[in-house]
PDB file of C-alpha atoms and ligand atoms in Angstrom:
ATOM      1  CA  MET A   1      -5.190   1.935 -32.558  1.00  0.00           C
ATOM      2  CA  THR A   2      -1.533   1.369 -33.399  1.00  0.00           C
ATOM      3  CA  GLY A   3       1.740   2.899 -32.255  1.00  0.00           C
ATOM      4  CA  ARG A   4       3.770   2.983 -29.108  1.00  0.00           C
ATOM      5  CA  VAL A   5       2.170   2.129 -25.771  1.00  0.00           C
ATOM      6  CA  LEU A   6       3.410   3.417 -22.414  1.00  0.00           C
ATOM      7  CA  ILE A   7       2.557   1.118 -19.514  1.00  0.00           C
ATOM      8  CA  LEU A   8       2.837   2.688 -16.094  1.00  0.00           C
ATOM      9  CA  GLY A   9       3.742  -0.432 -14.176  1.00  0.00           C
ATOM     10  CA  GLY A  10       4.964  -2.006 -10.977  1.00  0.00           C
ATOM     11  CA  THR A  11       2.265  -4.707 -10.894  1.00  0.00           C
ATOM     12  CA  ALA A  12       1.829  -8.264 -12.165  1.00  0.00           C
ATOM     13  CA  GLU A  13      -0.879  -7.066 -14.562  1.00  0.00           C
ATOM     14  CA  ALA A  14       1.481  -4.488 -16.053  1.00  0.00           C
ATOM     15  CA  ARG A  15       4.098  -7.187 -16.674  1.00  0.00           C
ATOM     16  CA  GLU A  16       1.539  -9.491 -18.248  1.00  0.00           C
ATOM     17  CA  LEU A  17       0.261  -6.721 -20.514  1.00  0.00           C
ATOM     18  CA  ALA A  18       3.814  -5.831 -21.583  1.00  0.00           C
ATOM     19  CA  ALA A  19       4.487  -9.476 -22.444  1.00  0.00           C
ATOM     20  CA  ARG A  20       1.273  -9.803 -24.455  1.00  0.00           C
ATOM     21  CA  LEU A  21       1.948  -6.606 -26.437  1.00  0.00           C
ATOM     22  CA  HIS A  22       5.579  -7.568 -26.979  1.00  0.00           C
ATOM     23  CA  ASP A  23       4.530 -10.979 -28.302  1.00  0.00           C
ATOM     24  CA  ALA A  24       2.055  -9.286 -30.640  1.00  0.00           C
ATOM     25  CA  GLY A  25       4.840  -7.067 -32.006  1.00  0.00           C
ATOM     26  CA  ARG A  26       3.361  -3.821 -30.659  1.00  0.00           C
ATOM     27  CA  PRO A  27       5.957  -1.225 -29.608  1.00  0.00           C
ATOM     28  CA  VAL A  28       5.741  -0.916 -25.832  1.00  0.00           C
ATOM     29  CA  VAL A  29       7.710   0.754 -23.064  1.00  0.00           C
ATOM     30  CA  SER A  30       7.105  -0.058 -19.410  1.00  0.00           C
ATOM     31  CA  SER A  31       7.768   2.511 -16.727  1.00  0.00           C
ATOM     32  CA  LEU A  32       8.773   1.691 -13.141  1.00  0.00           C
ATOM     33  CA  ALA A  33       9.117   4.089 -10.216  1.00  0.00           C
ATOM     34  CA  GLY A  34      12.450   2.598  -9.143  1.00  0.00           C
ATOM     35  CA  ARG A  35      11.409   2.127  -5.507  1.00  0.00           C
ATOM     36  CA  VAL A  36      12.214  -1.579  -5.207  1.00  0.00           C
ATOM     37  CA  ALA A  37      15.868  -2.631  -5.107  1.00  0.00           C
ATOM     38  CA  ARG A  38      15.495  -5.658  -7.380  1.00  0.00           C
ATOM     39  CA  PRO A  39      12.265  -5.165  -9.338  1.00  0.00           C
ATOM     40  CA  ARG A  40      10.688  -7.912 -11.407  1.00  0.00           C
ATOM     41  CA  LEU A  41      11.312  -6.537 -14.863  1.00  0.00           C
ATOM     42  CA  PRO A  42       8.740  -6.708 -17.655  1.00  0.00           C
ATOM     43  CA  VAL A  43       9.831  -7.990 -21.053  1.00  0.00           C
ATOM     44  CA  GLY A  44      10.574  -5.359 -23.664  1.00  0.00           C
ATOM     45  CA  GLU A  45      11.775  -1.800 -23.212  1.00  0.00           C
ATOM     46  CA  VAL A  46      11.821  -0.492 -19.641  1.00  0.00           C
ATOM     47  CA  ARG A  47      12.474   2.965 -18.216  1.00  0.00           C
ATOM     48  CA  VAL A  48      12.937   3.611 -14.501  1.00  0.00           C
ATOM     49  CA  GLY A  49      12.274   6.643 -12.279  1.00  0.00           C
ATOM     50  CA  GLY A  50       9.729   9.422 -11.842  1.00  0.00           C
ATOM     51  CA  PHE A  51       8.937  11.709 -14.772  1.00  0.00           C
ATOM     52  CA  GLY A  52       8.914  14.874 -12.668  1.00  0.00           C
ATOM     53  CA  GLY A  53       5.167  15.505 -12.472  1.00  0.00           C
ATOM     54  CA  PRO A  54       2.308  15.767 -14.964  1.00  0.00           C
ATOM     55  CA  ASP A  55       3.799  18.449 -17.229  1.00  0.00           C
ATOM     56  CA  ALA A  56       7.042  16.510 -17.577  1.00  0.00           C
ATOM     57  CA  LEU A  57       5.098  13.298 -18.217  1.00  0.00           C
ATOM     58  CA  ALA A  58       3.075  15.063 -20.941  1.00  0.00           C
ATOM     59  CA  ALA A  59       6.320  16.252 -22.544  1.00  0.00           C
ATOM     60  CA  TRP A  60       7.746  12.712 -22.300  1.00  0.00           C
ATOM     61  CA  LEU A  61       4.687  11.296 -24.083  1.00  0.00           C
ATOM     62  CA  ARG A  62       5.083  13.763 -26.952  1.00  0.00           C
ATOM     63  CA  GLU A  63       8.866  13.331 -27.246  1.00  0.00           C
ATOM     64  CA  HIS A  64       8.645   9.535 -27.279  1.00  0.00           C
ATOM     65  CA  GLY A  65       5.826   9.224 -29.806  1.00  0.00           C
ATOM     66  CA  VAL A  66       3.466   7.512 -27.377  1.00  0.00           C
ATOM     67  CA  THR A  67      -0.002   6.890 -28.867  1.00  0.00           C
ATOM     68  CA  ALA A  68      -1.692   5.260 -25.846  1.00  0.00           C
ATOM     69  CA  VAL A  69      -1.080   5.070 -22.085  1.00  0.00           C
ATOM     70  CA  VAL A  70      -2.141   2.245 -19.795  1.00  0.00           C
ATOM     71  CA  ASP A  71      -2.002   3.169 -16.120  1.00  0.00           C
ATOM     72  CA  ALA A  72      -1.500  -0.293 -14.634  1.00  0.00           C
ATOM     73  CA  THR A  73       0.027   0.934 -11.382  1.00  0.00           C
ATOM     74  CA  HIS A  74      -0.961  -0.423  -7.981  1.00  0.00           C
ATOM     75  CA  PRO A  75      -4.406   0.576  -6.614  1.00  0.00           C
ATOM     76  CA  PHE A  76      -2.667   2.543  -3.832  1.00  0.00           C
ATOM     77  CA  ALA A  77      -0.230   4.421  -6.094  1.00  0.00           C
ATOM     78  CA  GLU A  78      -2.204   7.672  -6.080  1.00  0.00           C
ATOM     79  CA  ARG A  79       0.233  10.278  -7.313  1.00  0.00           C
ATOM     80  CA  ILE A  80       1.334   8.639 -10.559  1.00  0.00           C
ATOM     81  CA  SER A  81      -2.299   7.951 -11.512  1.00  0.00           C
ATOM     82  CA  ALA A  82      -3.247  11.577 -10.832  1.00  0.00           C
ATOM     83  CA  SER A  83      -0.247  12.637 -12.890  1.00  0.00           C
ATOM     84  CA  ALA A  84      -1.253  10.385 -15.808  1.00  0.00           C
ATOM     85  CA  ALA A  85      -4.852  11.665 -15.669  1.00  0.00           C
ATOM     86  CA  ARG A  86      -3.554  15.197 -16.218  1.00  0.00           C
ATOM     87  CA  ALA A  87      -0.690  14.442 -18.608  1.00  0.00           C
ATOM     88  CA  ALA A  88      -2.467  12.212 -21.134  1.00  0.00           C
ATOM     89  CA  PRO A  89      -5.176  14.732 -22.133  1.00  0.00           C
ATOM     90  CA  ALA A  90      -2.560  17.504 -22.174  1.00  0.00           C
ATOM     91  CA  ALA A  91      -0.553  15.469 -24.700  1.00  0.00           C
ATOM     92  CA  ALA A  92      -3.744  14.364 -26.552  1.00  0.00           C
ATOM     93  CA  VAL A  93      -2.936  10.707 -25.859  1.00  0.00           C
ATOM     94  CA  PRO A  94      -5.734   8.261 -24.875  1.00  0.00           C
ATOM     95  CA  LEU A  95      -5.433   6.817 -21.364  1.00  0.00           C
ATOM     96  CA  VAL A  96      -6.973   3.750 -19.783  1.00  0.00           C
ATOM     97  CA  ARG A  97      -6.660   2.566 -16.212  1.00  0.00           C
ATOM     98  CA  LEU A  98      -6.044  -1.175 -15.680  1.00  0.00           C
ATOM     99  CA  GLU A  99      -7.060  -1.938 -12.089  1.00  0.00           C
ATOM    100  CA  ARG A 100      -7.726  -5.334 -10.590  1.00  0.00           C
ATOM    101  CA  PRO A 101     -11.033  -5.682  -8.715  1.00  0.00           C
ATOM    102  CA  ARG A 102     -11.251  -5.117  -4.983  1.00  0.00           C
ATOM    103  CA  TRP A 103     -11.338  -8.062  -2.620  1.00  0.00           C
ATOM    104  CA  THR A 104     -14.766  -8.972  -1.303  1.00  0.00           C
ATOM    105  CA  ALA A 105     -15.454 -10.627   2.039  1.00  0.00           C
ATOM    106  CA  GLN A 106     -16.461 -14.319   1.951  1.00  0.00           C
ATOM    107  CA  PRO A 107     -18.671 -16.148   4.444  1.00  0.00           C
ATOM    108  CA  GLY A 108     -16.634 -16.635   7.603  1.00  0.00           C
ATOM    109  CA  ASP A 109     -14.571 -13.466   7.143  1.00  0.00           C
ATOM    110  CA  ASP A 110     -14.349 -11.002  10.024  1.00  0.00           C
ATOM    111  CA  TRP A 111     -13.322  -7.827   8.188  1.00  0.00           C
ATOM    112  CA  ARG A 112     -13.359  -4.253   9.294  1.00  0.00           C
ATOM    113  CA  ARG A 113     -12.951  -1.741   6.470  1.00  0.00           C
ATOM    114  CA  VAL A 114     -11.190   1.549   7.216  1.00  0.00           C
ATOM    115  CA  ALA A 115     -10.415   4.564   5.043  1.00  0.00           C
ATOM    116  CA  SER A 116      -6.729   5.065   5.806  1.00  0.00           C
ATOM    117  CA  LEU A 117      -3.628   3.595   7.415  1.00  0.00           C
ATOM    118  CA  GLU A 118      -4.157   5.971  10.359  1.00  0.00           C
ATOM    119  CA  GLU A 119      -7.661   4.559  10.867  1.00  0.00           C
ATOM    120  CA  ALA A 120      -6.227   1.051  10.623  1.00  0.00           C
ATOM    121  CA  ALA A 121      -3.728   1.868  13.369  1.00  0.00           C
ATOM    122  CA  ALA A 122      -6.553   3.226  15.563  1.00  0.00           C
ATOM    123  CA  ALA A 123      -8.664   0.100  14.926  1.00  0.00           C
ATOM    124  CA  ILE A 124      -6.042  -2.419  16.124  1.00  0.00           C
ATOM    125  CA  ASP A 125      -7.195  -4.171  19.265  1.00  0.00           C
ATOM    126  CA  GLY A 126      -5.075  -7.300  19.001  1.00  0.00           C
ATOM    127  CA  ALA A 127      -1.813  -8.004  20.781  1.00  0.00           C
ATOM    128  CA  ARG A 128       0.034  -9.709  17.903  1.00  0.00           C
ATOM    129  CA  VAL A 129      -0.459  -8.034  14.559  1.00  0.00           C
ATOM    130  CA  PHE A 130       0.507  -9.216  11.071  1.00  0.00           C
ATOM    131  CA  LEU A 131       1.112  -5.920   9.224  1.00  0.00           C
ATOM    132  CA  THR A 132       1.185  -6.285   5.445  1.00  0.00           C
ATOM    133  CA  THR A 133       0.530  -2.721   4.272  1.00  0.00           C
ATOM    134  CA  GLY A 134       4.003  -2.145   2.808  1.00  0.00           C
ATOM    135  CA  ARG A 135       7.034  -0.266   3.987  1.00  0.00           C
ATOM    136  CA  GLN A 136       5.900   3.229   2.964  1.00  0.00           C
ATOM    137  CA  GLY A 137       2.936   3.142   5.355  1.00  0.00           C
ATOM    138  CA  LEU A 138       4.800   2.009   8.475  1.00  0.00           C
ATOM    139  CA  PRO A 139       5.060   5.458  10.110  1.00  0.00           C
ATOM    140  CA  ALA A 140       1.267   5.347  10.654  1.00  0.00           C
ATOM    141  CA  PHE A 141       1.822   2.475  13.119  1.00  0.00           C
ATOM    142  CA  ALA A 142       5.059   3.690  14.720  1.00  0.00           C
ATOM    143  CA  HIS A 143       3.376   5.270  17.764  1.00  0.00           C
ATOM    144  CA  LEU A 144       1.794   1.948  18.811  1.00  0.00           C
ATOM    145  CA  ASP A 145       4.046   0.565  21.508  1.00  0.00           C
ATOM    146  CA  ALA A 146       1.678  -2.014  23.036  1.00  0.00           C
ATOM    147  CA  PRO A 147       1.047  -4.531  20.226  1.00  0.00           C
ATOM    148  CA  TRP A 148       3.762  -6.685  18.769  1.00  0.00           C
ATOM    149  CA  PHE A 149       4.001  -6.534  14.938  1.00  0.00           C
ATOM    150  CA  LEU A 150       5.120  -9.000  12.329  1.00  0.00           C
ATOM    151  CA  VAL A 151       6.015  -6.510   9.576  1.00  0.00           C
ATOM    152  CA  ARG A 152       6.269  -7.961   6.077  1.00  0.00           C
ATOM    153  CA  CYS A 153       7.649  -5.909   3.206  1.00  0.00           C
ATOM    154  CA  VAL A 154       9.773  -6.328   0.086  1.00  0.00           C
ATOM    155  CA  ASP A 155      12.696  -4.051   0.938  1.00  0.00           C
ATOM    156  CA  PRO A 156      14.028  -2.916   4.333  1.00  0.00           C
ATOM    157  CA  PRO A 157      11.894  -0.024   5.646  1.00  0.00           C
ATOM    158  CA  MET A 158      13.147   3.319   6.905  1.00  0.00           C
ATOM    159  CA  PRO A 159      12.279   4.374  10.459  1.00  0.00           C
ATOM    160  CA  PRO A 160      10.016   5.177  12.193  1.00  0.00           C
ATOM    161  CA  LEU A 161       8.641   1.702  12.889  1.00  0.00           C
ATOM    162  CA  PRO A 162       6.593   0.331  15.778  1.00  0.00           C
ATOM    163  CA  PRO A 163       9.018  -0.357  18.648  1.00  0.00           C
ATOM    164  CA  ARG A 164       8.027  -4.020  19.130  1.00  0.00           C
ATOM    165  CA  HIS A 165       8.304  -5.769  15.796  1.00  0.00           C
ATOM    166  CA  LEU A 166       9.889  -8.534  13.764  1.00  0.00           C
ATOM    167  CA  LEU A 167      10.770  -7.686  10.178  1.00  0.00           C
ATOM    168  CA  LEU A 168      10.088 -10.249   7.477  1.00  0.00           C
ATOM    169  CA  LEU A 169      11.530  -9.325   4.079  1.00  0.00           C
ATOM    170  CA  ASP A 170       9.628 -11.246   1.441  1.00  0.00           C
ATOM    171  CA  ARG A 171       7.830 -10.752  -1.829  1.00  0.00           C
ATOM    172  CA  GLY A 172       4.651 -12.401  -3.135  1.00  0.00           C
ATOM    173  CA  PRO A 173       3.141 -14.481  -4.452  1.00  0.00           C
ATOM    174  CA  TYR A 174       2.603 -16.153  -1.078  1.00  0.00           C
ATOM    175  CA  SER A 175       1.297 -19.695  -0.560  1.00  0.00           C
ATOM    176  CA  LEU A 176      -1.632 -20.626   1.654  1.00  0.00           C
ATOM    177  CA  GLU A 177       0.578 -23.092   3.544  1.00  0.00           C
ATOM    178  CA  GLY A 178       3.156 -20.363   4.143  1.00  0.00           C
ATOM    179  CA  GLU A 179       0.542 -17.895   5.401  1.00  0.00           C
ATOM    180  CA  ARG A 180      -1.022 -20.498   7.715  1.00  0.00           C
ATOM    181  CA  ALA A 181       2.426 -21.261   9.135  1.00  0.00           C
ATOM    182  CA  LEU A 182       3.152 -17.568   9.804  1.00  0.00           C
ATOM    183  CA  LEU A 183      -0.143 -17.075  11.646  1.00  0.00           C
ATOM    184  CA  THR A 184       0.547 -20.093  13.839  1.00  0.00           C
ATOM    185  CA  GLN A 185       4.250 -19.550  14.422  1.00  0.00           C
ATOM    186  CA  HIS A 186       3.769 -15.931  15.524  1.00  0.00           C
ATOM    187  CA  GLY A 187       0.453 -16.341  17.365  1.00  0.00           C
ATOM    188  CA  ILE A 188      -1.152 -13.656  15.184  1.00  0.00           C
ATOM    189  CA  ASP A 189      -4.503 -12.337  16.404  1.00  0.00           C
ATOM    190  CA  VAL A 190      -5.161  -9.560  13.860  1.00  0.00           C
ATOM    191  CA  LEU A 191      -4.164  -9.027  10.220  1.00  0.00           C
ATOM    192  CA  VAL A 192      -3.841  -5.584   8.635  1.00  0.00           C
ATOM    193  CA  THR A 193      -3.878  -5.271   4.843  1.00  0.00           C
ATOM    194  CA  LYS A 194      -4.578  -2.802   2.075  1.00  0.00           C
ATOM    195  CA  ASP A 195      -7.355  -3.788  -0.334  1.00  0.00           C
ATOM    196  CA  SER A 196      -4.811  -4.560  -3.033  1.00  0.00           C
ATOM    197  CA  GLY A 197      -6.951  -7.185  -4.754  1.00  0.00           C
ATOM    198  CA  GLY A 198      -5.614  -9.974  -6.984  1.00  0.00           C
ATOM    199  CA  GLU A 199      -4.442 -13.487  -6.237  1.00  0.00           C
ATOM    200  CA  HIS A 200      -0.767 -12.974  -5.350  1.00  0.00           C
ATOM    201  CA  THR A 201      -1.364 -11.697  -1.839  1.00  0.00           C
ATOM    202  CA  ALA A 202      -4.834 -13.172  -1.191  1.00  0.00           C
ATOM    203  CA  PRO A 203      -3.863 -16.419   0.631  1.00  0.00           C
ATOM    204  CA  LYS A 204      -3.391 -14.487   3.904  1.00  0.00           C
ATOM    205  CA  LEU A 205      -7.113 -13.641   3.779  1.00  0.00           C
ATOM    206  CA  ARG A 206      -8.080 -17.271   3.474  1.00  0.00           C
ATOM    207  CA  ALA A 207      -5.662 -18.283   6.232  1.00  0.00           C
ATOM    208  CA  ALA A 208      -7.167 -15.601   8.510  1.00  0.00           C
ATOM    209  CA  ARG A 209     -10.708 -16.801   7.660  1.00  0.00           C
ATOM    210  CA  GLU A 210      -9.798 -20.398   8.559  1.00  0.00           C
ATOM    211  CA  ARG A 211      -8.513 -19.285  11.966  1.00  0.00           C
ATOM    212  CA  GLY A 212     -11.275 -16.749  12.676  1.00  0.00           C
ATOM    213  CA  ILE A 213      -8.656 -13.981  12.808  1.00  0.00           C
ATOM    214  CA  PRO A 214     -10.080 -10.463  12.273  1.00  0.00           C
ATOM    215  CA  VAL A 215      -8.759  -8.482   9.324  1.00  0.00           C
ATOM    216  CA  ILE A 216      -8.485  -4.695   9.107  1.00  0.00           C
ATOM    217  CA  VAL A 217      -8.804  -3.807   5.412  1.00  0.00           C
ATOM    218  CA  VAL A 218      -7.671  -0.370   4.259  1.00  0.00           C
ATOM    219  CA  ASP A 219      -9.941   0.843   1.452  1.00  0.00           C
ATOM    220  CA  ARG A 220      -8.508   2.088  -1.815  1.00  0.00           C
ATOM    221  CA  PRO A 221      -8.014   5.817  -2.243  1.00  0.00           C
ATOM    222  CA  PRO A 222     -10.344   7.724  -4.580  1.00  0.00           C
ATOM    223  CA  ARG A 223      -9.298   7.692  -8.223  1.00  0.00           C
ATOM    224  CA  PRO A 224      -9.392  10.256 -11.002  1.00  0.00           C
ATOM    225  CA  GLY A 225     -12.285   9.748 -13.429  1.00  0.00           C
ATOM    226  CA  VAL A 226     -10.443   7.727 -16.064  1.00  0.00           C
ATOM    227  CA  PRO A 227     -11.945   4.869 -18.159  1.00  0.00           C
ATOM    228  CA  THR A 228     -11.052   1.719 -16.240  1.00  0.00           C
ATOM    229  CA  VAL A 229     -10.812  -1.963 -17.173  1.00  0.00           C
ATOM    230  CA  PRO A 230     -10.341  -4.813 -14.670  1.00  0.00           C
ATOM    231  CA  THR A 231      -8.290  -7.293 -16.726  1.00  0.00           C
ATOM    232  CA  VAL A 232      -5.319  -7.472 -19.068  1.00  0.00           C
ATOM    233  CA  GLU A 233      -7.605  -8.963 -21.710  1.00  0.00           C
ATOM    234  CA  GLU A 234      -9.854  -5.905 -21.637  1.00  0.00           C
ATOM    235  CA  ALA A 235      -6.867  -3.566 -21.728  1.00  0.00           C
ATOM    236  CA  LEU A 236      -5.737  -5.385 -24.900  1.00  0.00           C
ATOM    237  CA  GLN A 237      -9.198  -4.933 -26.412  1.00  0.00           C
ATOM    238  CA  TRP A 238      -9.108  -1.224 -25.565  1.00  0.00           C
ATOM    239  CA  LEU A 239      -5.665  -0.952 -27.201  1.00  0.00           C
ATOM    240  CA  ALA A 240      -6.879  -2.767 -30.317  1.00  0.00           C
TER     241      ALA A 240
HETATM  242  P1  NAP B   1       2.937   7.088  -6.085  1.00  0.00           P
HETATM  243  O1  NAP B   1       2.916   7.611  -4.696  1.00  0.00           O
HETATM  244  O2  NAP B   1       1.729   7.182  -6.909  1.00  0.00           O
HETATM  245  O3  NAP B   1       4.101   7.776  -6.920  1.00  0.00           O
HETATM  246  C1  NAP B   1       5.045   8.665  -6.369  1.00  0.00           C
HETATM  247  C2  NAP B   1       5.897   9.161  -7.509  1.00  0.00           C
HETATM  248  O4  NAP B   1       6.721   8.090  -8.006  1.00  0.00           O
HETATM  249  C3  NAP B   1       5.083   9.626  -8.696  1.00  0.00           C
HETATM  250  O5  NAP B   1       4.653  10.952  -8.526  1.00  0.00           O
HETATM  251  C4  NAP B   1       6.043   9.424  -9.825  1.00  0.00           C
HETATM  252  O6  NAP B   1       7.028  10.443  -9.859  1.00  0.00           O
HETATM  253  C5  NAP B   1       6.776   8.156  -9.424  1.00  0.00           C
HETATM  254  N1  NAP B   1       6.172   6.950  -9.982  1.00  0.00           N
HETATM  255  C6  NAP B   1       5.295   6.097  -9.400  1.00  0.00           C
HETATM  256  N2  NAP B   1       5.024   5.062 -10.191  1.00  0.00           N
HETATM  257  C7  NAP B   1       5.738   5.270 -11.322  1.00  0.00           C
HETATM  258  C8  NAP B   1       5.899   4.525 -12.518  1.00  0.00           C
HETATM  259  N3  NAP B   1       5.268   3.348 -12.709  1.00  0.00           N
HETATM  260  N4  NAP B   1       6.738   5.024 -13.480  1.00  0.00           N
HETATM  261  C9  NAP B   1       7.395   6.197 -13.270  1.00  0.00           C
HETATM  262  N5  NAP B   1       7.289   6.922 -12.158  1.00  0.00           N
HETATM  263  C10 NAP B   1       6.479   6.458 -11.194  1.00  0.00           C
HETATM  264  O7  NAP B   1       3.415   5.575  -6.114  1.00  0.00           O
HETATM  265  P2  NAP B   1       3.884   4.576  -4.925  1.00  0.00           P
HETATM  266  O8  NAP B   1       2.701   4.230  -4.115  1.00  0.00           O
HETATM  267  O9  NAP B   1       5.118   5.142  -4.283  1.00  0.00           O
HETATM  268  O10 NAP B   1       4.280   3.305  -5.796  1.00  0.00           O
HETATM  269  C11 NAP B   1       5.440   3.336  -6.618  1.00  0.00           C
HETATM  270  C12 NAP B   1       5.337   2.197  -7.621  1.00  0.00           C
HETATM  271  O11 NAP B   1       5.264   0.958  -6.935  1.00  0.00           O
HETATM  272  C13 NAP B   1       4.103   2.291  -8.518  1.00  0.00           C
HETATM  273  O12 NAP B   1       4.543   2.240  -9.856  1.00  0.00           O
HETATM  274  C14 NAP B   1       3.241   1.115  -8.128  1.00  0.00           C
HETATM  275  O13 NAP B   1       2.634   0.491  -9.243  1.00  0.00           O
HETATM  276  C15 NAP B   1       4.200   0.190  -7.416  1.00  0.00           C
HETATM  277  N6  NAP B   1       3.567  -0.459  -6.256  1.00  0.00           N
HETATM  278  C16 NAP B   1       3.000   0.301  -5.280  1.00  0.00           C
HETATM  279  C17 NAP B   1       2.393  -0.321  -4.191  1.00  0.00           C
HETATM  280  C18 NAP B   1       1.711   0.492  -3.115  1.00  0.00           C
HETATM  281  O14 NAP B   1       1.163  -0.134  -2.183  1.00  0.00           O
HETATM  282  N7  NAP B   1       1.681   1.804  -3.192  1.00  0.00           N
HETATM  283  C19 NAP B   1       2.397  -1.720  -4.111  1.00  0.00           C
HETATM  284  C20 NAP B   1       2.994  -2.469  -5.131  1.00  0.00           C
HETATM  285  C21 NAP B   1       3.574  -1.823  -6.192  1.00  0.00           C
HETATM  286  P3  NAP B   1       6.912  11.747 -10.808  1.00  0.00           P
HETATM  287  O15 NAP B   1       5.802  12.571 -10.217  1.00  0.00           O
HETATM  288  O16 NAP B   1       8.266  12.355 -10.681  1.00  0.00           O
HETATM  289  O17 NAP B   1       6.591  11.271 -12.195  1.00  0.00           O
END
């Protein structure tokens, strides 16, 4: 397969794939949603902002001579993946999903898996919560006035937020030492995370395991039935 590749991005894997294709001389354009104020930009051509839904994305693919699409968006970015799954066949362009594997519990982990942010909020029984589910999901926790939350996100969130919280603006990758220090400094007794997978945000899981801190893990949403590969290497093979 040759020709121009569209990478739907916003992840480390998407940036790595863009760099590898760019180095190999393959025409590539990366697409970002434009949600983050100062995004980490991939090398090569970049476009920013929503397409306007599946029909508009299909039109964009045709107009820009795209011959393959890699949906390398975050495991919890549901709408853009659904849009790509409709747009690519409509434009007769092959589509592959690049999605990092889920995290799996290790010996010593005390995980409780839940299906949604709302279920995660209902499952909290700690007093001091480290909430790492991202700024868009904070309204699901806003009605909880008893626990205290350490809320970590990349950009400042919009209200509503839980009334008792400390905001920590930071962006991964995070170090194990840093995560251990946060748990200690803030007396954390429960961690809440999405099952994002990957290494960049995994040290918090190890730090929680070491301390015997329970973790509420929000499962990934269901995905459209699109051929899926777990690594950049396999996405490159698919593109070849
Ligand atoms: P989403 O709910 O699936 O997308 C909402 C809308 O934003 C889409 O319908 C689409 O608009 C636009 N959009 C999303 N990703 C896009 C992309 N890569 N290029 C162009 N338009 C895009 O997504 P989200 O959960 O808000 O995440 C937004 C972006 O942040 C994603 O690209 C994702 O990879 C990244 N991200 C998300 C998370 C997370 O936890 N959700 C974490 C880290 C990074 P139109 O319908 O108008 O095309």
